[in-house]
PDB file of C-alpha atoms in Angstrom:
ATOM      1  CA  UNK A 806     101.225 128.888 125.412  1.00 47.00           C
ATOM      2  CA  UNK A 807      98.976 130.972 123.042  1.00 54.00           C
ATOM      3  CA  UNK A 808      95.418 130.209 123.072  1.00 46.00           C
ATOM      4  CA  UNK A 809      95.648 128.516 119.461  1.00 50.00           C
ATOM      5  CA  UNK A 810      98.463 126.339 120.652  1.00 51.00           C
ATOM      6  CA  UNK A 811      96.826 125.140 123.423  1.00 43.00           C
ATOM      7  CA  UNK A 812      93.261 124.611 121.004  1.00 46.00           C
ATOM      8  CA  UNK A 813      95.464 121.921 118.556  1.00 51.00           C
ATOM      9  CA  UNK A 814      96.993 120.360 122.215  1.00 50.00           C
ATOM     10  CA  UNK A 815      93.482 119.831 123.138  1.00 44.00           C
ATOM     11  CA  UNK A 816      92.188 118.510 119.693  1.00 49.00           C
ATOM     12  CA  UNK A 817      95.052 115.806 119.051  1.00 53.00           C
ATOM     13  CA  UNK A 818      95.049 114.675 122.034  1.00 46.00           C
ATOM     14  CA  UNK A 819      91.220 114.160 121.848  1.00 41.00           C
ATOM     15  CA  UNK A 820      90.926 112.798 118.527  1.00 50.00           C
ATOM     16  CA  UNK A 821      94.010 110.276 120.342  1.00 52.00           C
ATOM     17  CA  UNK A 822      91.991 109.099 123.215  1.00 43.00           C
ATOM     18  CA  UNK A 823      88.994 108.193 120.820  1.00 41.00           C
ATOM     19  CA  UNK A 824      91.229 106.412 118.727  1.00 51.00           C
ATOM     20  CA  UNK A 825      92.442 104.675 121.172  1.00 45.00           C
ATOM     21  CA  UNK A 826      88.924 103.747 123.113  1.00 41.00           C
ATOM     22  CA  UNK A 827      87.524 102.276 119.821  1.00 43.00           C
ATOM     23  CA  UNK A 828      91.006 100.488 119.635  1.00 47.00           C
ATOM     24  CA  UNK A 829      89.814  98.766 122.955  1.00 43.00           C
ATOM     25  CA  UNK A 830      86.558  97.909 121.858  1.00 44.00           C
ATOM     26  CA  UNK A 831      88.171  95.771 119.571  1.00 45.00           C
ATOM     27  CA  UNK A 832      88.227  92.281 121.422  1.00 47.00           C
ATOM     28  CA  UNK A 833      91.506  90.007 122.441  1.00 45.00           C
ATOM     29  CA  UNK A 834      91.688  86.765 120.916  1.00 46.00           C
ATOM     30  CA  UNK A 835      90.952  84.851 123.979  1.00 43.00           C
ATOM     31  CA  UNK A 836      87.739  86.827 124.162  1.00 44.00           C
ATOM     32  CA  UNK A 837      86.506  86.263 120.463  1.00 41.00           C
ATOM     33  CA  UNK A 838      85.228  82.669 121.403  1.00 44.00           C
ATOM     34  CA  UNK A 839      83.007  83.654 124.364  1.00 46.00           C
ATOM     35  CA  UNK A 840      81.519  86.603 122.487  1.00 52.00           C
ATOM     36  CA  UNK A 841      80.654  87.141 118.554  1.00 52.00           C
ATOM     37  CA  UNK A 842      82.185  90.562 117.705  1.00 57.00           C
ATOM     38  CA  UNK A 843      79.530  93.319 116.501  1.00 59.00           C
ATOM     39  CA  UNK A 844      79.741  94.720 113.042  1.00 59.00           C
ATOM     40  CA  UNK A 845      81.999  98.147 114.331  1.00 56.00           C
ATOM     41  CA  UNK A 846      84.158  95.464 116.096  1.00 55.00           C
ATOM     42  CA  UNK A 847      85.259  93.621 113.337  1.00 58.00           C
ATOM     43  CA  UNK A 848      86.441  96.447 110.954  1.00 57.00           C
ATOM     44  CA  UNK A 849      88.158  98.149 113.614  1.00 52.00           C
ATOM     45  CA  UNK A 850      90.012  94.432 114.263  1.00 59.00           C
ATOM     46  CA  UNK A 851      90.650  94.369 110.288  1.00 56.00           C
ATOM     47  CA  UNK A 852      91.685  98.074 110.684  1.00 51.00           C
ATOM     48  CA  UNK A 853      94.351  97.127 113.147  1.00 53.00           C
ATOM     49  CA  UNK A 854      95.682  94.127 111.620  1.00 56.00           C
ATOM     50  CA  UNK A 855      95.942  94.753 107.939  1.00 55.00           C
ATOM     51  CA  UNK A 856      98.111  97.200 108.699  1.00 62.00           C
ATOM     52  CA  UNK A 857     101.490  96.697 109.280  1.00 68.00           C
ATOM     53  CA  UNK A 858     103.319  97.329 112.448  1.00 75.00           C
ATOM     54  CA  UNK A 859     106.128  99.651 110.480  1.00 73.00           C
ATOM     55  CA  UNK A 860     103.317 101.264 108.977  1.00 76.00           C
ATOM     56  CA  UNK A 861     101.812 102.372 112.262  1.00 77.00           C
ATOM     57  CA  UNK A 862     104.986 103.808 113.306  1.00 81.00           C
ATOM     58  CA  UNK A 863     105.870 105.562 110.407  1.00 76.00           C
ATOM     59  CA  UNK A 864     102.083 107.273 110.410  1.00 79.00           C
ATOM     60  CA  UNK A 865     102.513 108.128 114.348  1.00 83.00           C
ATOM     61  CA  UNK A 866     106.390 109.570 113.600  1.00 81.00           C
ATOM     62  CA  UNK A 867     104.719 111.457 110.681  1.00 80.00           C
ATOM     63  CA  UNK A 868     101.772 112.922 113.014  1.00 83.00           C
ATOM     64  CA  UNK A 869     104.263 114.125 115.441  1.00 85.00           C
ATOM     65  CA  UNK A 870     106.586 115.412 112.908  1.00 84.00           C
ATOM     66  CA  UNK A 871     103.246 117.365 111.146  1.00 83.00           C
ATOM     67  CA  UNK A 872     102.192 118.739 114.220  1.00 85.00           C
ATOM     68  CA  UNK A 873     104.990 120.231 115.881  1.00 85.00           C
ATOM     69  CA  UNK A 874     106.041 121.795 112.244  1.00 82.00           C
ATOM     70  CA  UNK A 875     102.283 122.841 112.382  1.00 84.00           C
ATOM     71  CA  UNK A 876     102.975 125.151 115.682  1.00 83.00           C
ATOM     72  CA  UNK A 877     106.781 126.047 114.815  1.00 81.00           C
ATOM     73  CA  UNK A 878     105.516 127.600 111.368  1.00 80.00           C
ATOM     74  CA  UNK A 879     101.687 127.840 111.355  1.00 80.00           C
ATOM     75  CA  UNK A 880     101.039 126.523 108.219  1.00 83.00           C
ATOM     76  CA  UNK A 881      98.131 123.740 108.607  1.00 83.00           C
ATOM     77  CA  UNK A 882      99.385 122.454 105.334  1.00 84.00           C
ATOM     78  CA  UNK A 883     102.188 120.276 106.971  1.00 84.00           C
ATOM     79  CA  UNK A 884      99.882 117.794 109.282  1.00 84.00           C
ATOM     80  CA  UNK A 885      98.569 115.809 105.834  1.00 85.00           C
ATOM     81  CA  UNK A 886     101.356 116.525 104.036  1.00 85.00           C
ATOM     82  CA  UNK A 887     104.617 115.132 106.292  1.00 85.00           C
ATOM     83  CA  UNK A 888     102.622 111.988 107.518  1.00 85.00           C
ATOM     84  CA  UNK A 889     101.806 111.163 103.645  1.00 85.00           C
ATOM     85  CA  UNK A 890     105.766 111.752 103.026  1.00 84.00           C
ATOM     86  CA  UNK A 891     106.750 109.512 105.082  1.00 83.00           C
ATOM     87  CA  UNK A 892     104.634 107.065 104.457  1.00 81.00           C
ATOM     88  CA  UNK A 893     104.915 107.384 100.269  1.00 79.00           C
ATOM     89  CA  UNK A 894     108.822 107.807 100.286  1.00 78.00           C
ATOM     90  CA  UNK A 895     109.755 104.246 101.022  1.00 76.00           C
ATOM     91  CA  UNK A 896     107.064 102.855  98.993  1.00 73.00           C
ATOM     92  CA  UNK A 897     108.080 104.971  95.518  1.00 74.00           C
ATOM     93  CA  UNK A 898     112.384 104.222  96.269  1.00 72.00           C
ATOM     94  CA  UNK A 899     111.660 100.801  97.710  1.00 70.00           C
ATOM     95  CA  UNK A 900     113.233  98.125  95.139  1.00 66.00           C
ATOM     96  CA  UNK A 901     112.005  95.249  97.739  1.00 69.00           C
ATOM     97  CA  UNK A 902     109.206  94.028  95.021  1.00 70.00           C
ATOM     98  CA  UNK A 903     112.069  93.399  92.337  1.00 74.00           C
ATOM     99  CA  UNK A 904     114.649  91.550  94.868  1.00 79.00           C
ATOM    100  CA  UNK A 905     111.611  89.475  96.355  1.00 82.00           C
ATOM    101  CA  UNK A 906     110.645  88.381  92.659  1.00 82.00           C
ATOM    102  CA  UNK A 907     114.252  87.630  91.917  1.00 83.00           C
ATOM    103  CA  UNK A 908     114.377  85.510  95.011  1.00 87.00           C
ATOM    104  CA  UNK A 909     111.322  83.950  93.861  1.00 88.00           C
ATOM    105  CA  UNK A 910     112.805  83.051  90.708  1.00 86.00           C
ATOM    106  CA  UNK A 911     115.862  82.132  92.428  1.00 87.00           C
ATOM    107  CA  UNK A 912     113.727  79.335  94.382  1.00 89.00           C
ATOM    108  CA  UNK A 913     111.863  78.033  91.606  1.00 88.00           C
ATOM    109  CA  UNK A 914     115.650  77.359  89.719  1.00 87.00           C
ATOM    110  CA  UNK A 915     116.572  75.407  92.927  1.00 88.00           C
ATOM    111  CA  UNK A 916     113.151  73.442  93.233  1.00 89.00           C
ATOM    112  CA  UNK A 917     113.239  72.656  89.611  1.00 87.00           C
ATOM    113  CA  UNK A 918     116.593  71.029  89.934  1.00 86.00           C
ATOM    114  CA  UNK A 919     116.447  69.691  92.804  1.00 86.00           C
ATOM    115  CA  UNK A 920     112.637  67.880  91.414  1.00 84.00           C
ATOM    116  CA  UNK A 921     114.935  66.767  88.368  1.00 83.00           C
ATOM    117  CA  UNK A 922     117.249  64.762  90.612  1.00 82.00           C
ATOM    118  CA  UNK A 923     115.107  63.353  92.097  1.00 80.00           C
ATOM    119  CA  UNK A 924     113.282  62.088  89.074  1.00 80.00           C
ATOM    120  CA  UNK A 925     116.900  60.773  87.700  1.00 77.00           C
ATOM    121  CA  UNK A 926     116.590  58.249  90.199  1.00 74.00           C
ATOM    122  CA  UNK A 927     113.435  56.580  88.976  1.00 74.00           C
ATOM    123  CA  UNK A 928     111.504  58.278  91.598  1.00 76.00           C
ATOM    124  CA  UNK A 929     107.605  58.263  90.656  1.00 82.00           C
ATOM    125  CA  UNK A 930     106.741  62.324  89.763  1.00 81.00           C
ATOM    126  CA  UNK A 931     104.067  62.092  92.540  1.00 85.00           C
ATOM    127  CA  UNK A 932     106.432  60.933  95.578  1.00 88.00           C
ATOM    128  CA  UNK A 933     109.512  63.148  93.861  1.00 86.00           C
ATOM    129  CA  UNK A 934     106.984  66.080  94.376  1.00 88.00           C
ATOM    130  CA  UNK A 935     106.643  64.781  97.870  1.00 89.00           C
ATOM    131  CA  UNK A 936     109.980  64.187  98.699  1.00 88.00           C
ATOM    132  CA  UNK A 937     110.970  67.965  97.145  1.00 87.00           C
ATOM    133  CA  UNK A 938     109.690  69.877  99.869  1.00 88.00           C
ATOM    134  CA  UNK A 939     112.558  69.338 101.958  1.00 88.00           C
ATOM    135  CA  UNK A 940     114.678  71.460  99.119  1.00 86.00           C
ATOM    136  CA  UNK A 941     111.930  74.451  98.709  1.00 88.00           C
ATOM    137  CA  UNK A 942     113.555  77.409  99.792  1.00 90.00           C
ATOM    138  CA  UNK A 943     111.170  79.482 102.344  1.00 91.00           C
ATOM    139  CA  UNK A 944     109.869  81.931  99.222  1.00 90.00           C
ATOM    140  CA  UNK A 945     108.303  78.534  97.846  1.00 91.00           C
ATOM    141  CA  UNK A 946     107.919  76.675 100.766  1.00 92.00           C
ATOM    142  CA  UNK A 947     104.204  77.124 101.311  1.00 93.00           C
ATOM    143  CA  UNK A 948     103.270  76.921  97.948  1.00 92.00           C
ATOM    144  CA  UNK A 949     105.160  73.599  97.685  1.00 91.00           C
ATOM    145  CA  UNK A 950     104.254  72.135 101.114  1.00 93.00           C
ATOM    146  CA  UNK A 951     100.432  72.125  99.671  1.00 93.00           C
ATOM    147  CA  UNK A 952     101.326  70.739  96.971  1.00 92.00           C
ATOM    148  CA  UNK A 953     102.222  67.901  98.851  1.00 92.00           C
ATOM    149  CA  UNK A 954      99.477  68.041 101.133  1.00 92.00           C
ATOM    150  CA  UNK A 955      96.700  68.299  98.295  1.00 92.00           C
ATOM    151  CA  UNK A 956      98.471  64.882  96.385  1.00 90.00           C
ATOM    152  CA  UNK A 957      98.424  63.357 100.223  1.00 90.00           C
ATOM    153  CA  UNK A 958      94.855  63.813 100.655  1.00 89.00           C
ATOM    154  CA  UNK A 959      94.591  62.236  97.155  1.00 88.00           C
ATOM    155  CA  UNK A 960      94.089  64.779  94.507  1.00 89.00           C
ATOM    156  CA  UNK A 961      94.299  63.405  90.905  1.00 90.00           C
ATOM    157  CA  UNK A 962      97.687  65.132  89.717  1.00 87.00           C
ATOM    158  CA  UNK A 963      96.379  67.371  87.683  1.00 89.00           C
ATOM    159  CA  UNK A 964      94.411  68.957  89.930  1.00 89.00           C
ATOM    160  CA  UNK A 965      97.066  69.478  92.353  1.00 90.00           C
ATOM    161  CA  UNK A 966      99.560  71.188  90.136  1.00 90.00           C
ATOM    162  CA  UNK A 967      96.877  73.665  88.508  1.00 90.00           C
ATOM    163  CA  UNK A 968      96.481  73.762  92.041  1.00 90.00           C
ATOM    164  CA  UNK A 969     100.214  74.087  92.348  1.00 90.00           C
ATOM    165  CA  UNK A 970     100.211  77.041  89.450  1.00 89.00           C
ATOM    166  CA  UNK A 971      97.531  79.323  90.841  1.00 90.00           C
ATOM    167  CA  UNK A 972      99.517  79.335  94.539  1.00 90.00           C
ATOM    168  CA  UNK A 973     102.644  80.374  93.106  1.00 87.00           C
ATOM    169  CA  UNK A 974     101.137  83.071  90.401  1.00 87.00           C
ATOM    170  CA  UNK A 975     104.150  83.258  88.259  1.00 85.00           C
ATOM    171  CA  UNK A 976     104.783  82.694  84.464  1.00 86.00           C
ATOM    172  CA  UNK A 977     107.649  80.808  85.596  1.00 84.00           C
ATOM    173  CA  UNK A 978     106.042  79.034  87.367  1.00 85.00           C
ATOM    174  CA  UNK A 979     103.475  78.304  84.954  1.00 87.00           C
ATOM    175  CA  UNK A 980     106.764  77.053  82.939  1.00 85.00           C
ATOM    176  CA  UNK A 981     107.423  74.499  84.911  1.00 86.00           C
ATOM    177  CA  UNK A 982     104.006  73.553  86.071  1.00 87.00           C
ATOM    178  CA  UNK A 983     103.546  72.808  82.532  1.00 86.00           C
ATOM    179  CA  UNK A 984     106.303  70.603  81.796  1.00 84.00           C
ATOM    180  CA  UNK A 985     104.916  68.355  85.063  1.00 86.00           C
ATOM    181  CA  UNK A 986     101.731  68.289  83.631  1.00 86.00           C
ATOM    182  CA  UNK A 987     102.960  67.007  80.448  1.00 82.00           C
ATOM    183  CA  UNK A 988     105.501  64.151  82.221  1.00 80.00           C
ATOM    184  CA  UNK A 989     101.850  63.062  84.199  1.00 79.00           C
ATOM    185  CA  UNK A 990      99.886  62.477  81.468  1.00 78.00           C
ATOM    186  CA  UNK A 991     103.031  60.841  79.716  1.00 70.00           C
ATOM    187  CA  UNK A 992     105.191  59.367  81.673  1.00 63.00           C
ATOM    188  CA  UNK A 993     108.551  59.176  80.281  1.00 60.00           C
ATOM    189  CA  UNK A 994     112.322  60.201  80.676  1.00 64.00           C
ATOM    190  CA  UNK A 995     112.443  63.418  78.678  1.00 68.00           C
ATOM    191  CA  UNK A 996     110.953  65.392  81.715  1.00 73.00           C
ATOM    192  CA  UNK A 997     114.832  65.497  83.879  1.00 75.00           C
ATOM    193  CA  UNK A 998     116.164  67.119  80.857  1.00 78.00           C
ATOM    194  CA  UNK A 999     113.203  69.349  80.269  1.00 78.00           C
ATOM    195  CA  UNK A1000     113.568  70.371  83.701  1.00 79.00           C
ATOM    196  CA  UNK A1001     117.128  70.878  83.760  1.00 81.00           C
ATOM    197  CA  UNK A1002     116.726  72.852  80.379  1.00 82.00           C
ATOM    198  CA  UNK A1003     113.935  75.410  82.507  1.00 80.00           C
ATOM    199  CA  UNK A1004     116.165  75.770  85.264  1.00 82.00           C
ATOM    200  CA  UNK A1005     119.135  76.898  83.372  1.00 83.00           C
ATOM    201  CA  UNK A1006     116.903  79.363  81.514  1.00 83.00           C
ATOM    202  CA  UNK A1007     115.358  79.991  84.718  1.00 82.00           C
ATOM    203  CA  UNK A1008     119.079  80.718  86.072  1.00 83.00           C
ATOM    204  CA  UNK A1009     120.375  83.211  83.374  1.00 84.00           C
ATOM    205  CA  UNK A1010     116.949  85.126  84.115  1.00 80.00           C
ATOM    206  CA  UNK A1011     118.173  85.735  87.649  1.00 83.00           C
ATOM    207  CA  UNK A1012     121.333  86.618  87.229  1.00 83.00           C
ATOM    208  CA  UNK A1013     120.252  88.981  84.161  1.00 82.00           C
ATOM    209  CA  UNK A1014     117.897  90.708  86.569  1.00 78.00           C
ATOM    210  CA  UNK A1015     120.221  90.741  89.758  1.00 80.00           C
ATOM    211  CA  UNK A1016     122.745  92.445  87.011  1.00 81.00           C
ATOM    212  CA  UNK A1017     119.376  94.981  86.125  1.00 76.00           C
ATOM    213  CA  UNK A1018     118.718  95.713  89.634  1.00 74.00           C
ATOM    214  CA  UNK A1019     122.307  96.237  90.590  1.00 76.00           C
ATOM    215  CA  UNK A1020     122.846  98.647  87.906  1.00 74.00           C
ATOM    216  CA  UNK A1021     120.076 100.703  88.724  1.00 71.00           C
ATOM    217  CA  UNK A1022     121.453 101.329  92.058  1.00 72.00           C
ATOM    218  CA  UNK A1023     123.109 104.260  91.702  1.00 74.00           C
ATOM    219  CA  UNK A1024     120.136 106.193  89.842  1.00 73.00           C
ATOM    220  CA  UNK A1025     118.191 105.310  92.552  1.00 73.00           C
ATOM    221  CA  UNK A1026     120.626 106.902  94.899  1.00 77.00           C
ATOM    222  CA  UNK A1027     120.775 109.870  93.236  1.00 76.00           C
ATOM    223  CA  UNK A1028     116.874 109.922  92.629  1.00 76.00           C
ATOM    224  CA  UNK A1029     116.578 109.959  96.936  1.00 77.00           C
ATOM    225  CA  UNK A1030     118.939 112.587  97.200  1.00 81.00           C
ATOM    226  CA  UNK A1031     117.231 115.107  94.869  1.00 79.00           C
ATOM    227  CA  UNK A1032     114.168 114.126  96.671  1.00 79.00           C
ATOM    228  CA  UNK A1033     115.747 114.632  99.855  1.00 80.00           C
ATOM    229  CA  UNK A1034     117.367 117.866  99.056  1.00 83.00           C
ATOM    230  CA  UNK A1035     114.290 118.862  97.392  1.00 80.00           C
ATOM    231  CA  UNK A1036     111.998 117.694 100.355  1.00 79.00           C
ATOM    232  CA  UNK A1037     114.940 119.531 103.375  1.00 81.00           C
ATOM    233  CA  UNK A1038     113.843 122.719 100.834  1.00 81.00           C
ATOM    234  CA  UNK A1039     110.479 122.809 100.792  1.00 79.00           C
ATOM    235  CA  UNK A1040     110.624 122.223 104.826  1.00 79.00           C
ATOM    236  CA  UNK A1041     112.768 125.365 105.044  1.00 82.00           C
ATOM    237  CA  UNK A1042     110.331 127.669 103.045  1.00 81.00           C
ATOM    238  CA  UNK A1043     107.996 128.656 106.223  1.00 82.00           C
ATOM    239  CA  UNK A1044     111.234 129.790 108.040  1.00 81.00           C
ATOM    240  CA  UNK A1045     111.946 132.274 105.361  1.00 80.00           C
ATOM    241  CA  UNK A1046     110.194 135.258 105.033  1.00 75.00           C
ATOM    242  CA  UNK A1047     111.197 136.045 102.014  1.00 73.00           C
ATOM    243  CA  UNK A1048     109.742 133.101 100.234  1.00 73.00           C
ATOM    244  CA  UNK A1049     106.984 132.185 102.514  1.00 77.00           C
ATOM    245  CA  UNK A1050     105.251 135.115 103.020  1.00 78.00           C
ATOM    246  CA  UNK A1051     102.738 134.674  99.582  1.00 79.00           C
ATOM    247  CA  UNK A1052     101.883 130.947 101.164  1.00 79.00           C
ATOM    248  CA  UNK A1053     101.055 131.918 105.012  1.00 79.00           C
ATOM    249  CA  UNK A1054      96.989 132.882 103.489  1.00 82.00           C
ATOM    250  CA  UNK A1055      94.971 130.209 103.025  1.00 83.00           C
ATOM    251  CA  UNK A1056      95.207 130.498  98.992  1.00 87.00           C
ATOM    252  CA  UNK A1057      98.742 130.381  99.606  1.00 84.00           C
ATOM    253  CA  UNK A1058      98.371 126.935 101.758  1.00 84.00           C
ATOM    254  CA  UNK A1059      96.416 125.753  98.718  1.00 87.00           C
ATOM    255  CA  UNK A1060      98.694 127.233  96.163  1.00 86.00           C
ATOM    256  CA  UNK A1061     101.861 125.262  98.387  1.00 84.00           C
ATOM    257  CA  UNK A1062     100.049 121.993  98.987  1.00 87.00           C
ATOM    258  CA  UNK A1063      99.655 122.140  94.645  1.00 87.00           C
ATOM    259  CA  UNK A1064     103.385 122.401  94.160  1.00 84.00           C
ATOM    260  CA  UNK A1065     103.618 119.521  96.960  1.00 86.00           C
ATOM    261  CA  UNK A1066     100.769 117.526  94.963  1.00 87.00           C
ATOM    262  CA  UNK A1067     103.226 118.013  91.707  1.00 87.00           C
ATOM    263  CA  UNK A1068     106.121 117.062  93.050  1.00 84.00           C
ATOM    264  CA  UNK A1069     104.632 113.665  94.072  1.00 85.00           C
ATOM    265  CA  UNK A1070     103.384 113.206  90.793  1.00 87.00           C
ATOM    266  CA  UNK A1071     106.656 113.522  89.694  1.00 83.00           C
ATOM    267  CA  UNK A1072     108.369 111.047  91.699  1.00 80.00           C
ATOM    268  CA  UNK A1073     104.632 108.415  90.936  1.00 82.00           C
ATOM    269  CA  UNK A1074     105.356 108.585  87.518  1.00 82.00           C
ATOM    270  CA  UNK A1075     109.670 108.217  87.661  1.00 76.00           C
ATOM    271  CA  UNK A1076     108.146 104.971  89.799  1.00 75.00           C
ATOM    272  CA  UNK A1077     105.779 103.801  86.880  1.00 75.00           C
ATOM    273  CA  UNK A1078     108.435 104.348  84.184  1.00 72.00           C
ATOM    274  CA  UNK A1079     111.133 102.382  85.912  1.00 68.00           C
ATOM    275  CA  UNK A1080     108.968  99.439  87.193  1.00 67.00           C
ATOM    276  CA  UNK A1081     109.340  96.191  85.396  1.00 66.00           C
ATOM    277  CA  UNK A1082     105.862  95.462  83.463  1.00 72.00           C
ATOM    278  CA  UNK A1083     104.322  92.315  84.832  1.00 71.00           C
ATOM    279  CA  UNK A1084     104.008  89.099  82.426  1.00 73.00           C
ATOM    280  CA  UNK A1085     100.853  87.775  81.957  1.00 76.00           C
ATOM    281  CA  UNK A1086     100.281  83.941  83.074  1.00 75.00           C
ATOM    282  CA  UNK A1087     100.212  81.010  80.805  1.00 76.00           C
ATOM    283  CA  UNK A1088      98.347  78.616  82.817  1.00 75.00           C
ATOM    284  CA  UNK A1089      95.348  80.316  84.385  1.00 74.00           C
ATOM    285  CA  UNK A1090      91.871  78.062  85.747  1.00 66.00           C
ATOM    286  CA  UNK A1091      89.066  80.439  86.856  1.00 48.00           C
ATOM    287  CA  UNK A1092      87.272  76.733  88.130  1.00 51.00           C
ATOM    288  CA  UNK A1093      89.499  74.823  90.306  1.00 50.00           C
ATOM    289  CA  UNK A1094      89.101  73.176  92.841  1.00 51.00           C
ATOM    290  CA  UNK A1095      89.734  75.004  96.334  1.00 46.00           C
TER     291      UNK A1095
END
């Protein structure tokens, strides 16, 4: 091995065993309760848990990946620049947000009718809400489960479905919230077909956007292999001397990590002009209770 080979050996490696001894500074659970964590203790512990475990993995893959392209080619350029690739690829061609939101929607339509039956029945709205959390579908489930725990330790209504509104953050949501609201300060029959009325709506809005997000399938396919092509391309460069030999100086490494810094512009700004724009709330309290 060359001297400079054996120079970035030494320094990964030794920024790697610092990482990891201030990773074991950071203490177990069992120990927290014997020993109040210092200051450097508990942001390393935040450090390590507000970030996902896929994350990690994709970071450490993109190290690797950046270094050993660093000593096959030379160029510096590619330890930042592969790790932040991989990292930022799945994130701009991810359509995870818009099928969780769907789903979302999905289990507010089945709540909401499943609330109306129960209503049908002559059910009282406050033990219907109770008795609904057995139908919540796990995107709701929390959100409706205390619900049911806030009217159990006695909440006036109210309370508990502004409660109710602010947990699940949706204008949907807010829809229906509303509706409940109404039915508990006047109690009355018209709220099962006010209900079943939202859910329909609620219904054709899912399968409008399951439609939207199927149809932009393909685009999006074609969108990840232009990247990829694009991307397999700009990997290639270093191993051609004809094209890489303006970029090996270190105004060329600049020069090469612009172009990169464009082309992710590029694929940030196809992301902004596809995403769906969010709608703002209805039923918003800055001074509920907590």
């Amino acid at each position: 091995m060359t001297p400079a080979i054996l120079t970035a050996l030494g320094v990964v490696l030794g920024l790697g065993g610092i990482f990891a001894a201030l990773l074991t500074m950071v203490p177990s659970p069992e120990n927290t309760a014997t020993k109040a964590p210092g200051r450097l203790q508990i942001r390393l512990q935040r450090m390590r848990t507000g970030v996902s475990r896929r994350t990690r993995i994709l970071l450490l893959v993109g190290s690797v990946t950046g270094v050993v392209f660093w000593f096959a080619t030379g160029w510096v350029i590619f330890i930042v620049a592969i790790p932040l690739a991989i990292l930022g690829m799945p994130a701009i061609f991810s359509d995870q947000g818009e099928k969780t939101q769907t789903d979302k929607l999905e289990a507010i339509e089945t709540w909401t009718r499943s609330l109306s039956g129960l209503i049908v029945t002559g059910t009282p709205l406050e033990r219907a809400l109770t008795s609904s959390l057995s139908n919540a579908k796990p995107e709701i489930y929390r959100d409706v489960s205390r619900l049911v725990a806030r009217l159990e330790g006695r909440w006036p209504t109210m309370d508990a479905l502004q409660a109710f509104a602010d947990d699940l953050n949706d204008p949907t949501g807010d829809l229906v919230v509303m509706n409940l609201m109404l039915a508990a300060k006047q109690r009355g029959q018209g709220l099962v077909n006010a209900l079943n009325d939202l859910a329909q709506t609620v219904f054709e809005e899912v399968r409008v956007r399951r439609q939207v997000t199927s149809d932009r399938s393909k685009p999006r396919w074609n969108a990840r292999v232009v990247t990829g092509l694009t991307i397999g391309l700009l990997l290639a460069i270093p191993f051609m001397s004809a094209f890489s030999e303006p970029y090996k100086s270190p105004i060329g490494q600049i020069m090469f990590a612009g172009w990169l810094g464009i082309i992710a512009l590029i694929l940030v700004a196809m992301k902004q002009v596809v995403a769906a724009r969010p709608i703002p709330r209805m039923l918003v309290n800055t001074g509920r209770r907590s």
